[in-house]
Short mmCIF file of C-alpha atoms in Angstrom, two decimals:
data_model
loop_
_atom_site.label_atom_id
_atom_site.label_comp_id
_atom_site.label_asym_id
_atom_site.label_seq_id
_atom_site.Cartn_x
_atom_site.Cartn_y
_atom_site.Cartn_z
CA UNK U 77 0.00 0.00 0.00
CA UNK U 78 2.81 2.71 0.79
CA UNK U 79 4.49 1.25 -2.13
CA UNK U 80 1.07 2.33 -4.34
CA UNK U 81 1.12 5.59 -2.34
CA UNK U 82 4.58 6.51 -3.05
CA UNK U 83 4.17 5.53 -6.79
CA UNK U 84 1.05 7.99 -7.14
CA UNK U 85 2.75 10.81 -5.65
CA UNK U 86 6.08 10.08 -7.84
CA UNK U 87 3.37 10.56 -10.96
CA UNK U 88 1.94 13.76 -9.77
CA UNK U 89 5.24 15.61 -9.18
CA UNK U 90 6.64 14.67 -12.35
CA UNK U 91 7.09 17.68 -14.63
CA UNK U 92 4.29 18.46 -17.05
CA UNK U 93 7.00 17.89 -20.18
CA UNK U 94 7.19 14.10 -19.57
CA UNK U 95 3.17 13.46 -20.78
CA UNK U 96 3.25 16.08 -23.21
CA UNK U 97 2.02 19.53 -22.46
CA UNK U 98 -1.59 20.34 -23.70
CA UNK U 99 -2.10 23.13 -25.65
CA UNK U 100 -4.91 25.39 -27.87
CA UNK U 101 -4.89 27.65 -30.74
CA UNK U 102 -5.70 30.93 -28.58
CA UNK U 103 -2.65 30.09 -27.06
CA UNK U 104 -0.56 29.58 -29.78
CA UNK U 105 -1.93 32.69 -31.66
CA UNK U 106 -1.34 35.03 -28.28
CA UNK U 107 2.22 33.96 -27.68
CA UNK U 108 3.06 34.04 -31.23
CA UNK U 109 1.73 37.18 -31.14
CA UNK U 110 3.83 38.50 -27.88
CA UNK U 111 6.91 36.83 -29.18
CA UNK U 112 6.92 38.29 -32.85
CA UNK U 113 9.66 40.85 -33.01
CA UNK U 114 7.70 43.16 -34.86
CA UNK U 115 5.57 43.91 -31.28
CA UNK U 116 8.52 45.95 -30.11
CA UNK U 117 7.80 48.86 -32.41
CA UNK U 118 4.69 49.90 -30.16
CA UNK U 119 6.73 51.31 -27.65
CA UNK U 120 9.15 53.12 -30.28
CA UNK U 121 5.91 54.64 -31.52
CA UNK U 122 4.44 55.31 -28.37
CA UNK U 123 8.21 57.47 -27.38
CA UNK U 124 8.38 59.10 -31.38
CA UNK U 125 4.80 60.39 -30.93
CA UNK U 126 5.66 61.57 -26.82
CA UNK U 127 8.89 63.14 -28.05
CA UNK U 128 6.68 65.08 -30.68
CA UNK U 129 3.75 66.27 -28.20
CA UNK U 130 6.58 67.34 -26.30
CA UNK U 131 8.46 69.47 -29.04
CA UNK U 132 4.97 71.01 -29.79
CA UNK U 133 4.36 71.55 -26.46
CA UNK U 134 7.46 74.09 -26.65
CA UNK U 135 5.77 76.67 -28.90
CA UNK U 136 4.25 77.89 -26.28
CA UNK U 137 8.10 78.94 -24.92
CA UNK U 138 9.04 81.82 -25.25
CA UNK U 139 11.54 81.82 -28.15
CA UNK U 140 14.78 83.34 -28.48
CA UNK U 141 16.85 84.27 -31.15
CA UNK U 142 20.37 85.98 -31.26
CA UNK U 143 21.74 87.49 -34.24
CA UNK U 144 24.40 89.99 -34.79
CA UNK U 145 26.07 91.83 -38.08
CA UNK U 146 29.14 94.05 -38.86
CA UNK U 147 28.77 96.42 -41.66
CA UNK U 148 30.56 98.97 -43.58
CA UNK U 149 28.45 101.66 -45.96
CA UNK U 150 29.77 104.18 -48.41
CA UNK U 151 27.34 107.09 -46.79
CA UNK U 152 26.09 107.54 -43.54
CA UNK U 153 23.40 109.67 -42.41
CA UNK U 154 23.96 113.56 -42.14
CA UNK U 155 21.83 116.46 -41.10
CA UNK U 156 21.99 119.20 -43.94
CA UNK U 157 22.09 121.43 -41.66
CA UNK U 158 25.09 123.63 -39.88
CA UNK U 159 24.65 125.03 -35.98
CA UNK U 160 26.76 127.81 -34.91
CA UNK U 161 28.82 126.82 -32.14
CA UNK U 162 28.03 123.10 -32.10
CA UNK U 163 29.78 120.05 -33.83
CA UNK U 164 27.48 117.48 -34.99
CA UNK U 165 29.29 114.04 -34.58
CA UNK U 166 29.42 112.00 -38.04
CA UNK U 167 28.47 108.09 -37.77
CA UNK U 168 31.23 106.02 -38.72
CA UNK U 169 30.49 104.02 -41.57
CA UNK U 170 31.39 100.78 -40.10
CA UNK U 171 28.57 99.75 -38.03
CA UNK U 172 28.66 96.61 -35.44
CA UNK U 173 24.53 95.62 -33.57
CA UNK U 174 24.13 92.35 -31.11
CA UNK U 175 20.85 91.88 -30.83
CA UNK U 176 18.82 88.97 -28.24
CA UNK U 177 14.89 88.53 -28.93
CA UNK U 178 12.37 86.96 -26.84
CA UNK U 179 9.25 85.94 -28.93
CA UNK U 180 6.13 84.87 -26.60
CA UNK U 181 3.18 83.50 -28.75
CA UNK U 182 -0.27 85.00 -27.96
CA UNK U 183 -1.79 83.39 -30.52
CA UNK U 184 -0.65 80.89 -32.84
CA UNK U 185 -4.08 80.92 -35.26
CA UNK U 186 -4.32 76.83 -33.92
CA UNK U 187 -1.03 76.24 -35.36
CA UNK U 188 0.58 74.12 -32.59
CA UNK U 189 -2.45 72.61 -31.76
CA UNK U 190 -2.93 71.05 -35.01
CA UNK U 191 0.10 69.78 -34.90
CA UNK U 192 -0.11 67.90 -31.69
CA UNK U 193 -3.27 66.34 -33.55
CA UNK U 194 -1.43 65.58 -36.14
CA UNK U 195 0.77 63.76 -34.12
CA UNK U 196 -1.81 61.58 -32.72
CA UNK U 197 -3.65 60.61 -35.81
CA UNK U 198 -0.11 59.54 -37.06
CA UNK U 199 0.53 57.11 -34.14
CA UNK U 200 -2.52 55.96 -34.17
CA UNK U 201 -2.46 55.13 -38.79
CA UNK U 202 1.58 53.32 -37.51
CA UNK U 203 -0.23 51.64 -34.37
CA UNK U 204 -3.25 50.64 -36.72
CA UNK U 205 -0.37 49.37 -39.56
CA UNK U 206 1.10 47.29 -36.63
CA UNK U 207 -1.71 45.63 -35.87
CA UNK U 208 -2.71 45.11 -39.55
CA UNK U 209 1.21 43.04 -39.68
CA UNK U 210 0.36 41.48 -36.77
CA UNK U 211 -3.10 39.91 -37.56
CA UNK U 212 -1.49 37.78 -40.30
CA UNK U 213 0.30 35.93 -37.48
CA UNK U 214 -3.08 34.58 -36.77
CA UNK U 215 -3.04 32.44 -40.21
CA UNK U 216 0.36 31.15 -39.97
CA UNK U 217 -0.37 29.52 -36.62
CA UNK U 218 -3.73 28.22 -37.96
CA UNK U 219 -2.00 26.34 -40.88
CA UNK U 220 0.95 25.24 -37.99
CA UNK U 221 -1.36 24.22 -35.75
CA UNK U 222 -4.03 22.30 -38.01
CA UNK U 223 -1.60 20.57 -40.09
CA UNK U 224 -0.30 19.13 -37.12
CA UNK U 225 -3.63 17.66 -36.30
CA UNK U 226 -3.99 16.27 -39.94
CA UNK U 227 -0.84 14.62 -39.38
CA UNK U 228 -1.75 13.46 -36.23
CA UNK U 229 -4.74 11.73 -37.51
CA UNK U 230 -3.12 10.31 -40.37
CA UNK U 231 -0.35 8.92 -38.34
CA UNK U 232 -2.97 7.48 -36.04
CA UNK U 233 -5.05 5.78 -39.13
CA UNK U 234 -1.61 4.54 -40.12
CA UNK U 235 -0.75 2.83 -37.06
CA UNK U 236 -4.29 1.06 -37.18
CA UNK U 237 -3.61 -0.12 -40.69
CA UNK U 238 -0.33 -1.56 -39.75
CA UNK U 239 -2.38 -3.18 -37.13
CA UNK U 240 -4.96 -4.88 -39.42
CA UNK U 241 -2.12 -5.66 -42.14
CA UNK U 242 -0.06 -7.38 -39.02
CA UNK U 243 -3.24 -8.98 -38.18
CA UNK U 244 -3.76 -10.55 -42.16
CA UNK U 245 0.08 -11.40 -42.46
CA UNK U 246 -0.11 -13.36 -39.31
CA UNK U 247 -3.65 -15.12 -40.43
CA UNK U 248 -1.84 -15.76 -43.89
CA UNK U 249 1.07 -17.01 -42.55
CA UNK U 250 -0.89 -19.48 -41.13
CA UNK U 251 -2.66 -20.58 -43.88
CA UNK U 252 0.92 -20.97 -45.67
CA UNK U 253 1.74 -23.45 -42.81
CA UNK U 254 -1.41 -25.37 -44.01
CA UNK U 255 -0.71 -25.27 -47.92
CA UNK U 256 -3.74 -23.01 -48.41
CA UNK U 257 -1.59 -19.91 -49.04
CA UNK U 258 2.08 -19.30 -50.87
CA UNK U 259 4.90 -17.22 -50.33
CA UNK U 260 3.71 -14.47 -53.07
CA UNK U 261 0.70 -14.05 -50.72
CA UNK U 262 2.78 -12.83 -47.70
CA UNK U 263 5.24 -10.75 -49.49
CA UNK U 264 2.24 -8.90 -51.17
CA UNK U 265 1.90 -8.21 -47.53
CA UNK U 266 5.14 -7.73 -46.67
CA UNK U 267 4.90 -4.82 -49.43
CA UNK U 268 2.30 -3.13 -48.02
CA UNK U 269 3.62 -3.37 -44.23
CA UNK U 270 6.45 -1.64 -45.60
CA UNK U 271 4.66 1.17 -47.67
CA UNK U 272 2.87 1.89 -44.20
CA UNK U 273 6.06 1.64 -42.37
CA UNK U 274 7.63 4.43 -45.17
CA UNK U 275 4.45 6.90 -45.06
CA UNK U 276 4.82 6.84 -40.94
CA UNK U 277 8.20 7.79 -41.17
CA UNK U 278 7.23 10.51 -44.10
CA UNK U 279 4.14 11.96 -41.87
CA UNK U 280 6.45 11.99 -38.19
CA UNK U 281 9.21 13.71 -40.04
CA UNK U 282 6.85 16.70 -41.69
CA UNK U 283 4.87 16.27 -37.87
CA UNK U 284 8.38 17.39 -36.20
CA UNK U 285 9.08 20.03 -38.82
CA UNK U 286 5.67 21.65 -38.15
CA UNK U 287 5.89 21.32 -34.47
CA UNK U 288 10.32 23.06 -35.09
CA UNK U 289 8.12 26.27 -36.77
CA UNK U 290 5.55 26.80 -34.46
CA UNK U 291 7.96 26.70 -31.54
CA UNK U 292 9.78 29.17 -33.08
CA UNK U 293 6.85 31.14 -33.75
CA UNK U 294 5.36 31.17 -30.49
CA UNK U 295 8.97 31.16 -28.54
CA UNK U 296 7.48 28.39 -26.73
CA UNK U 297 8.63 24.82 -26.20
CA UNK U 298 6.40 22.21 -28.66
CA UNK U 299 7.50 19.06 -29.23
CA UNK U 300 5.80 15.84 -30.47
CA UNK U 301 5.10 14.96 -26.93
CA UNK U 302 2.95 18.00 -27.05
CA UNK U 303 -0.38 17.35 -27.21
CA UNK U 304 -2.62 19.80 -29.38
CA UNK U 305 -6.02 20.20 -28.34
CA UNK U 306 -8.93 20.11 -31.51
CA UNK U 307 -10.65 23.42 -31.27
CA UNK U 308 -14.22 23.54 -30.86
CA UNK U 309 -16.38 23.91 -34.26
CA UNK U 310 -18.32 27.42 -33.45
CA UNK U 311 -20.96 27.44 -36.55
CA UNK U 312 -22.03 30.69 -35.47
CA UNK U 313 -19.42 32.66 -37.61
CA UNK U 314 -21.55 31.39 -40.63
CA UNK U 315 -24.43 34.07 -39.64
CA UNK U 316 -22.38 36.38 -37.90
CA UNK U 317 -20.64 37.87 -41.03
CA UNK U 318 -19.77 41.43 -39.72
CA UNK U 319 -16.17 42.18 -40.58
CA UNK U 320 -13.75 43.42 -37.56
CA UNK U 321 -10.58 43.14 -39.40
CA UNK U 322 -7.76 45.65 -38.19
CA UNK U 323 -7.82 47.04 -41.74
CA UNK U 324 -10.74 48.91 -41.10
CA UNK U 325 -9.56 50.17 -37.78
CA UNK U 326 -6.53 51.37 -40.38
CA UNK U 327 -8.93 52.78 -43.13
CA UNK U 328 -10.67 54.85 -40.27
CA UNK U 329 -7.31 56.34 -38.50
CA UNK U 330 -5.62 57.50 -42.18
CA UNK U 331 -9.23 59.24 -42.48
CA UNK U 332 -8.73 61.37 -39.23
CA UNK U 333 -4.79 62.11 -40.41
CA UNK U 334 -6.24 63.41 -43.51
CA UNK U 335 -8.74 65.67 -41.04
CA UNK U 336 -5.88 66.97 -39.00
CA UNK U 337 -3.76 68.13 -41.97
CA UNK U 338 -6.77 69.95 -43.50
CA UNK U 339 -7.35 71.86 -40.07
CA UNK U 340 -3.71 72.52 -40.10
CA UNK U 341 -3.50 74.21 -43.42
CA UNK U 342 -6.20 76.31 -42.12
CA UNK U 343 -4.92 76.95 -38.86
CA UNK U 344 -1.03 78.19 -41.33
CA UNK U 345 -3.16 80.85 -42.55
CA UNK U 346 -4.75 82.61 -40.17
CA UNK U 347 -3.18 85.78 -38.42
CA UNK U 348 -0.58 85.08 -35.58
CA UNK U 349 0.20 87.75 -32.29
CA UNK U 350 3.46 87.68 -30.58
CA UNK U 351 4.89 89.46 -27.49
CA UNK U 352 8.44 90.30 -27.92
CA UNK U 353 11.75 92.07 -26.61
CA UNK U 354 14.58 92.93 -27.97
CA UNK U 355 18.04 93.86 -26.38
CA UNK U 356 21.28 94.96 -28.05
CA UNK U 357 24.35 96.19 -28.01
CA UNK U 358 26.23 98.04 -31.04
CA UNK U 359 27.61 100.99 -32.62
CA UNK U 360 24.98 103.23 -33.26
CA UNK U 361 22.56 102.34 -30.70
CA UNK U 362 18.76 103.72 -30.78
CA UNK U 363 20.32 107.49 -30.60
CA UNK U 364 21.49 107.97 -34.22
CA UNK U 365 23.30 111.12 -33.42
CA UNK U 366 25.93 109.07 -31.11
CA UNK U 367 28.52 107.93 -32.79
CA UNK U 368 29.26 105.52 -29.89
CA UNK U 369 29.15 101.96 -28.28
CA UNK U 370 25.45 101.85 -26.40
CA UNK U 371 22.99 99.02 -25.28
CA UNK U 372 19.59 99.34 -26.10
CA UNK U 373 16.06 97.52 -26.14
CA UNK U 374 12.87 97.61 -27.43
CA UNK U 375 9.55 95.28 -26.97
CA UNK U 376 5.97 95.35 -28.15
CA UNK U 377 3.27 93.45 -29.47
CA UNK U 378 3.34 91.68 -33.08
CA UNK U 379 1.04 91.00 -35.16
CA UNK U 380 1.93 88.44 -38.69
CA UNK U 381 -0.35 87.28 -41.37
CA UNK U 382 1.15 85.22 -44.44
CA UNK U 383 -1.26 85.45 -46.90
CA UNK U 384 0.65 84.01 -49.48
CA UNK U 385 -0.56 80.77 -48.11
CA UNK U 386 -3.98 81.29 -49.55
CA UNK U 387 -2.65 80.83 -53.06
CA UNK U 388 -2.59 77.35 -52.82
CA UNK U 389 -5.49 76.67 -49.91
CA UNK U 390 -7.85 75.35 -52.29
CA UNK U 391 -5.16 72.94 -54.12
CA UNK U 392 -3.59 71.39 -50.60
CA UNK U 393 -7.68 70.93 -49.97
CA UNK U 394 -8.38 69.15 -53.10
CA UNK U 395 -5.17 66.79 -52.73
CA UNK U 396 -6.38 65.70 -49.16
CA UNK U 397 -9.79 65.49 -50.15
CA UNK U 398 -8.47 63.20 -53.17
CA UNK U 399 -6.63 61.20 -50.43
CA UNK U 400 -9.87 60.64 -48.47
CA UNK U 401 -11.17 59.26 -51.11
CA UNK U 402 -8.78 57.21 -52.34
CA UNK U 403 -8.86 55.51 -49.22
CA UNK U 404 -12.29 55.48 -49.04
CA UNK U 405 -12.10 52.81 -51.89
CA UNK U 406 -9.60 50.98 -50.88
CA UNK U 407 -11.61 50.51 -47.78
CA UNK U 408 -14.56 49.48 -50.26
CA UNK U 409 -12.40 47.09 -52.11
CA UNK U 410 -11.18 45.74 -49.24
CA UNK U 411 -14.52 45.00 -47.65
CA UNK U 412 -16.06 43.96 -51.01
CA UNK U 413 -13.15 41.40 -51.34
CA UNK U 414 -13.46 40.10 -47.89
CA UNK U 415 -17.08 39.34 -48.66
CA UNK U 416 -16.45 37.03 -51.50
CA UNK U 417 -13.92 35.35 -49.73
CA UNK U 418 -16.56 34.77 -46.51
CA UNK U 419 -19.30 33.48 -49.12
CA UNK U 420 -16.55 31.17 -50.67
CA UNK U 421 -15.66 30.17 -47.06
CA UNK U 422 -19.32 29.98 -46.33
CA UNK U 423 -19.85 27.20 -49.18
CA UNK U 424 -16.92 25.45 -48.63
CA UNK U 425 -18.03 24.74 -44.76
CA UNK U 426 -21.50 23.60 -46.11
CA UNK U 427 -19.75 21.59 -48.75
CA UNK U 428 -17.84 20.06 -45.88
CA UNK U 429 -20.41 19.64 -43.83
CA UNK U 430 -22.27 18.05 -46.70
CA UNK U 431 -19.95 15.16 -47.03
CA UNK U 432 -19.06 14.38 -43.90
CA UNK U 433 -22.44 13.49 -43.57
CA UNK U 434 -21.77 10.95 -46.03
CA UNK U 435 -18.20 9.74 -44.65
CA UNK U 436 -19.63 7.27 -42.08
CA UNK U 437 -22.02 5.80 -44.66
CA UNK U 438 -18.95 4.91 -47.13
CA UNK U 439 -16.56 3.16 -44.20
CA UNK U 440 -19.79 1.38 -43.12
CA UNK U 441 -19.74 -0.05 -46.41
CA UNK U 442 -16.10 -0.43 -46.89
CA UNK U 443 -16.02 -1.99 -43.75
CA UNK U 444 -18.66 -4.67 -45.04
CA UNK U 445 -16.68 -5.08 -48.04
CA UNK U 446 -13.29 -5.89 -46.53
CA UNK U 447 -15.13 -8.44 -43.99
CA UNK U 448 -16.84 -10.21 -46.92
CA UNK U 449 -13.12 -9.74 -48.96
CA UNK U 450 -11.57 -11.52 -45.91
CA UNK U 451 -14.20 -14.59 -45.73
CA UNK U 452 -13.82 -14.96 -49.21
CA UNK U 453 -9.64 -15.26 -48.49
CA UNK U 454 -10.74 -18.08 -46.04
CA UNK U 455 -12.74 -19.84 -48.28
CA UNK U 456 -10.37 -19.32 -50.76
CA UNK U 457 -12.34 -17.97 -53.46
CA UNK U 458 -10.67 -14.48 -53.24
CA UNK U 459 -6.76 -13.56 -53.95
CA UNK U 460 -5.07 -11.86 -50.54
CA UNK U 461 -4.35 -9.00 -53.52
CA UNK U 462 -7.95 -8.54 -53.37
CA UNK U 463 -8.17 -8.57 -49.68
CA UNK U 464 -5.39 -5.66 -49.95
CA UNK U 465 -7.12 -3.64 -52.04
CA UNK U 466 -10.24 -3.59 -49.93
CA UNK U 467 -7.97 -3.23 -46.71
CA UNK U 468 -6.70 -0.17 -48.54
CA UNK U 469 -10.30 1.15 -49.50
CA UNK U 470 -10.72 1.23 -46.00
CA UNK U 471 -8.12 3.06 -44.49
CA UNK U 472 -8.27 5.87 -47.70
CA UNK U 473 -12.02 6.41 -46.50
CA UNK U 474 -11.43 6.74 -42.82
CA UNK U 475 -8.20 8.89 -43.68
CA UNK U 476 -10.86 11.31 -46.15
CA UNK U 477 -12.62 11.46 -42.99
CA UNK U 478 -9.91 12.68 -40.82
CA UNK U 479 -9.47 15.00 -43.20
CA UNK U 480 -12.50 16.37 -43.80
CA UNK U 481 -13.06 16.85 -39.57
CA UNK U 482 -9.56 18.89 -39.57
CA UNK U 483 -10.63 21.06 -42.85
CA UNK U 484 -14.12 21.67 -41.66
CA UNK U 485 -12.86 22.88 -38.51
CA UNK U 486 -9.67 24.66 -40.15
CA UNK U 487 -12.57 26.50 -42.34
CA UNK U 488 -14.27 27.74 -39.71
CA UNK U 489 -11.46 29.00 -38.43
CA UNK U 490 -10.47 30.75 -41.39
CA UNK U 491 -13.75 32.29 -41.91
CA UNK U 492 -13.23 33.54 -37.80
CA UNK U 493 -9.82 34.99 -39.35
CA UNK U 494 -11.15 36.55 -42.47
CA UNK U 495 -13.96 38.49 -40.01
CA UNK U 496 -11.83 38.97 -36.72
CA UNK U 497 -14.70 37.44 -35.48
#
């Protein structure tokens, strides 16, 4: 009994990896997702679009600007007049100014606040495009993950037809032993023991390359001790038919980018006010009649208006306007396209549905066949050739079968895909 005891306990505490862990599609899809390298580049958007709020943001500073010139003139500025008993100092004609300005804006017509828009709607069109890159993950895995089950059910309708074709060589082998059979009869066998043997090896070898990719994919651990869970066949995705694809999440942020740039074409032309100060140093200062070093300053209110910019308004308007549209149909293309591949999808599930229906009925009768094939071997009125053939029959319809469970599902799925549903 303690023996028993220690034996269960031994089983529980052995590491998950020894049975094979279990795992699902979700599963595989999220960590594929979380280990793609591409998922890095939300947080490089998320700082570029923080580093240029933040330069926006500093419009509102108050600017400065230093500037300063040396010149020489061939006349300088003279009263034409003369004053008795006074000397009127002459400017020199080389002339030296320092000047530092402090620019406050008042009011930038909306200029820095479009911008900051701007800024958003374009993280948000890169943050859309990620996710767009990202999605496709979700059909890699799928054709990972349910070619793996195919395999797995052929490899497990190969190991019962090695059974059954152990099962005839031994029952012909003994019919050898009694002079009802010959030789040929058992290597015919023999042959097709060995064909089984070959495809086995085939399937487990493309089994352990699928299982090599989507490790890699999800940065996960899969192995062929892993065991993959069939999904569950949700038929609700063939009347739920609205489309959720990140593309349209994409359509609708390059919309609002073309929004922001229109307001801030409008917002470069209206008028813009400005507090400023100047202070300098040079030779002549703001007294022109000195002839002499002198620091000055000056401030005031300013008021700029480029209308140039409305020379072009309408064009810039027209070319984002032509934008919107233009993406406006590929949005329309997109969603028209995406609804003839759901009603293909659509008929391809009822097709599938449609003759799995009729599946059981066929190995039924193959079944019958091979039974009445393998009497007929006893009696002797039927070549083991014949019995091979029907023993083949067999294992083709239960392997159409298996396939037509894993595509049926695998459709499903890829209608789920084509409607983020």
């Amino acid at each position: 009994m303690k023996q028993l005891i220690l034996y269960s306990m031994v089983l529980i505490c052995l590491p998950l990896s020894v049975f094979g862990q279990r795992i699902n599609l979700d599963d595989c899809q999220t960590k594929a997702r979380a280990n793609y390298p591409l998922v890095k580049q939300y947080s490089l958007i998320e700082q570029t679009a923080q580093y240029n709020i933040s330069n926006a943001n500093k419009g509102y500073l108050p600017q400065l600007t230093l500037s300063a010139k040396g010149t020489y003139q061939s006349q300088v500025t003279k009263l034409p007049i003369t004053i008795p008993n006074m000397t009127i100092p002459e400017l020199s004609k080389d002339q030296y100014q320092a000047v530092v300005e402090a620019n406050q804006v008042i009011w930038d017509g909306g200029n820095i606040s479009a911008q900051k828009k701007i800024t958003n709607a374009n993280t948000e069109v890169e943050k859309k495009k990620l996710e767009v890159d990202l999605y496709t993950l979700n059909d890699r895995v799928n054709q990972l993950y349910f070619g793996i089950l195919l395999l797995n059910e052929q490899l497990r309708q190969n190991d019962i037809l090695q059974n059954e074709l152990q099962t005839n060589y031994n029952r012909i082998a003994s019919y050898k032993q009694n002079g009802i059979a010959n030789q040929s009869d058992l290597d015919a066998l023999k042959v097709e023991q060995i064909n089984a043997q070959q495809r086995k090896t085939e399937l487990e070898s493309t089994r352990k390359s699928y299982f090599i990719m989507l490790s890699a994919l999800t940065g996960t651990s899969i192995d062929e001790k892993s065991e993959l869970s069939k999904p569950e066949m949700n038929l609700t995705s063939l009347t739920e038919t609205t489309n959720h694809r990140p593309e349209l999440g994409l359509f609708a942020a390059q919309n609002k980018l073309f929004e922001s740039q229109k307001e801030l074409l409008n917002a470069g032309n209206r008028p813009k006010v400005s507090a400023f100060i100047q202070g300098g140093y040079g030779r002549p200062g703001m007294n022109m009649l000195t002839n002499a070093f002198s620091e000055f300053y000056i401030g005031g209110i300013r008021l700029s208006w480029n209308l140039s910019g409305f020379y072009t308004q309408k064009n810039n308007v027209n070319k984002l306007e032509t934008s919107k549209k233009s993406n406006d149909i590929q949005k329309e293309t997109f969603l028209f396209n995406a609804d003839l591949k759901t009603k293909q999808q659509q008929t391809e599930i009822e097709k599938l549905q449609s003759t799995l229906s009729s599946d059981d009925e066929i190995i039924r009768l193959r079944e019958n066949i091979k039974k009445s094939a393998s009497v007929k071997v006893d009696n002797g009125t039927l070549t083991v050739t014949d019995l091979i053939r029907e023993i083949n029959a067999e294992d083709q319809a239960k392997q159409l079968k298996s396939l037509h469970e894993i595509q049926l599902i695998m459709s499903v799925y890829q209608l789920k895909n084509n409607i983020n549903n």
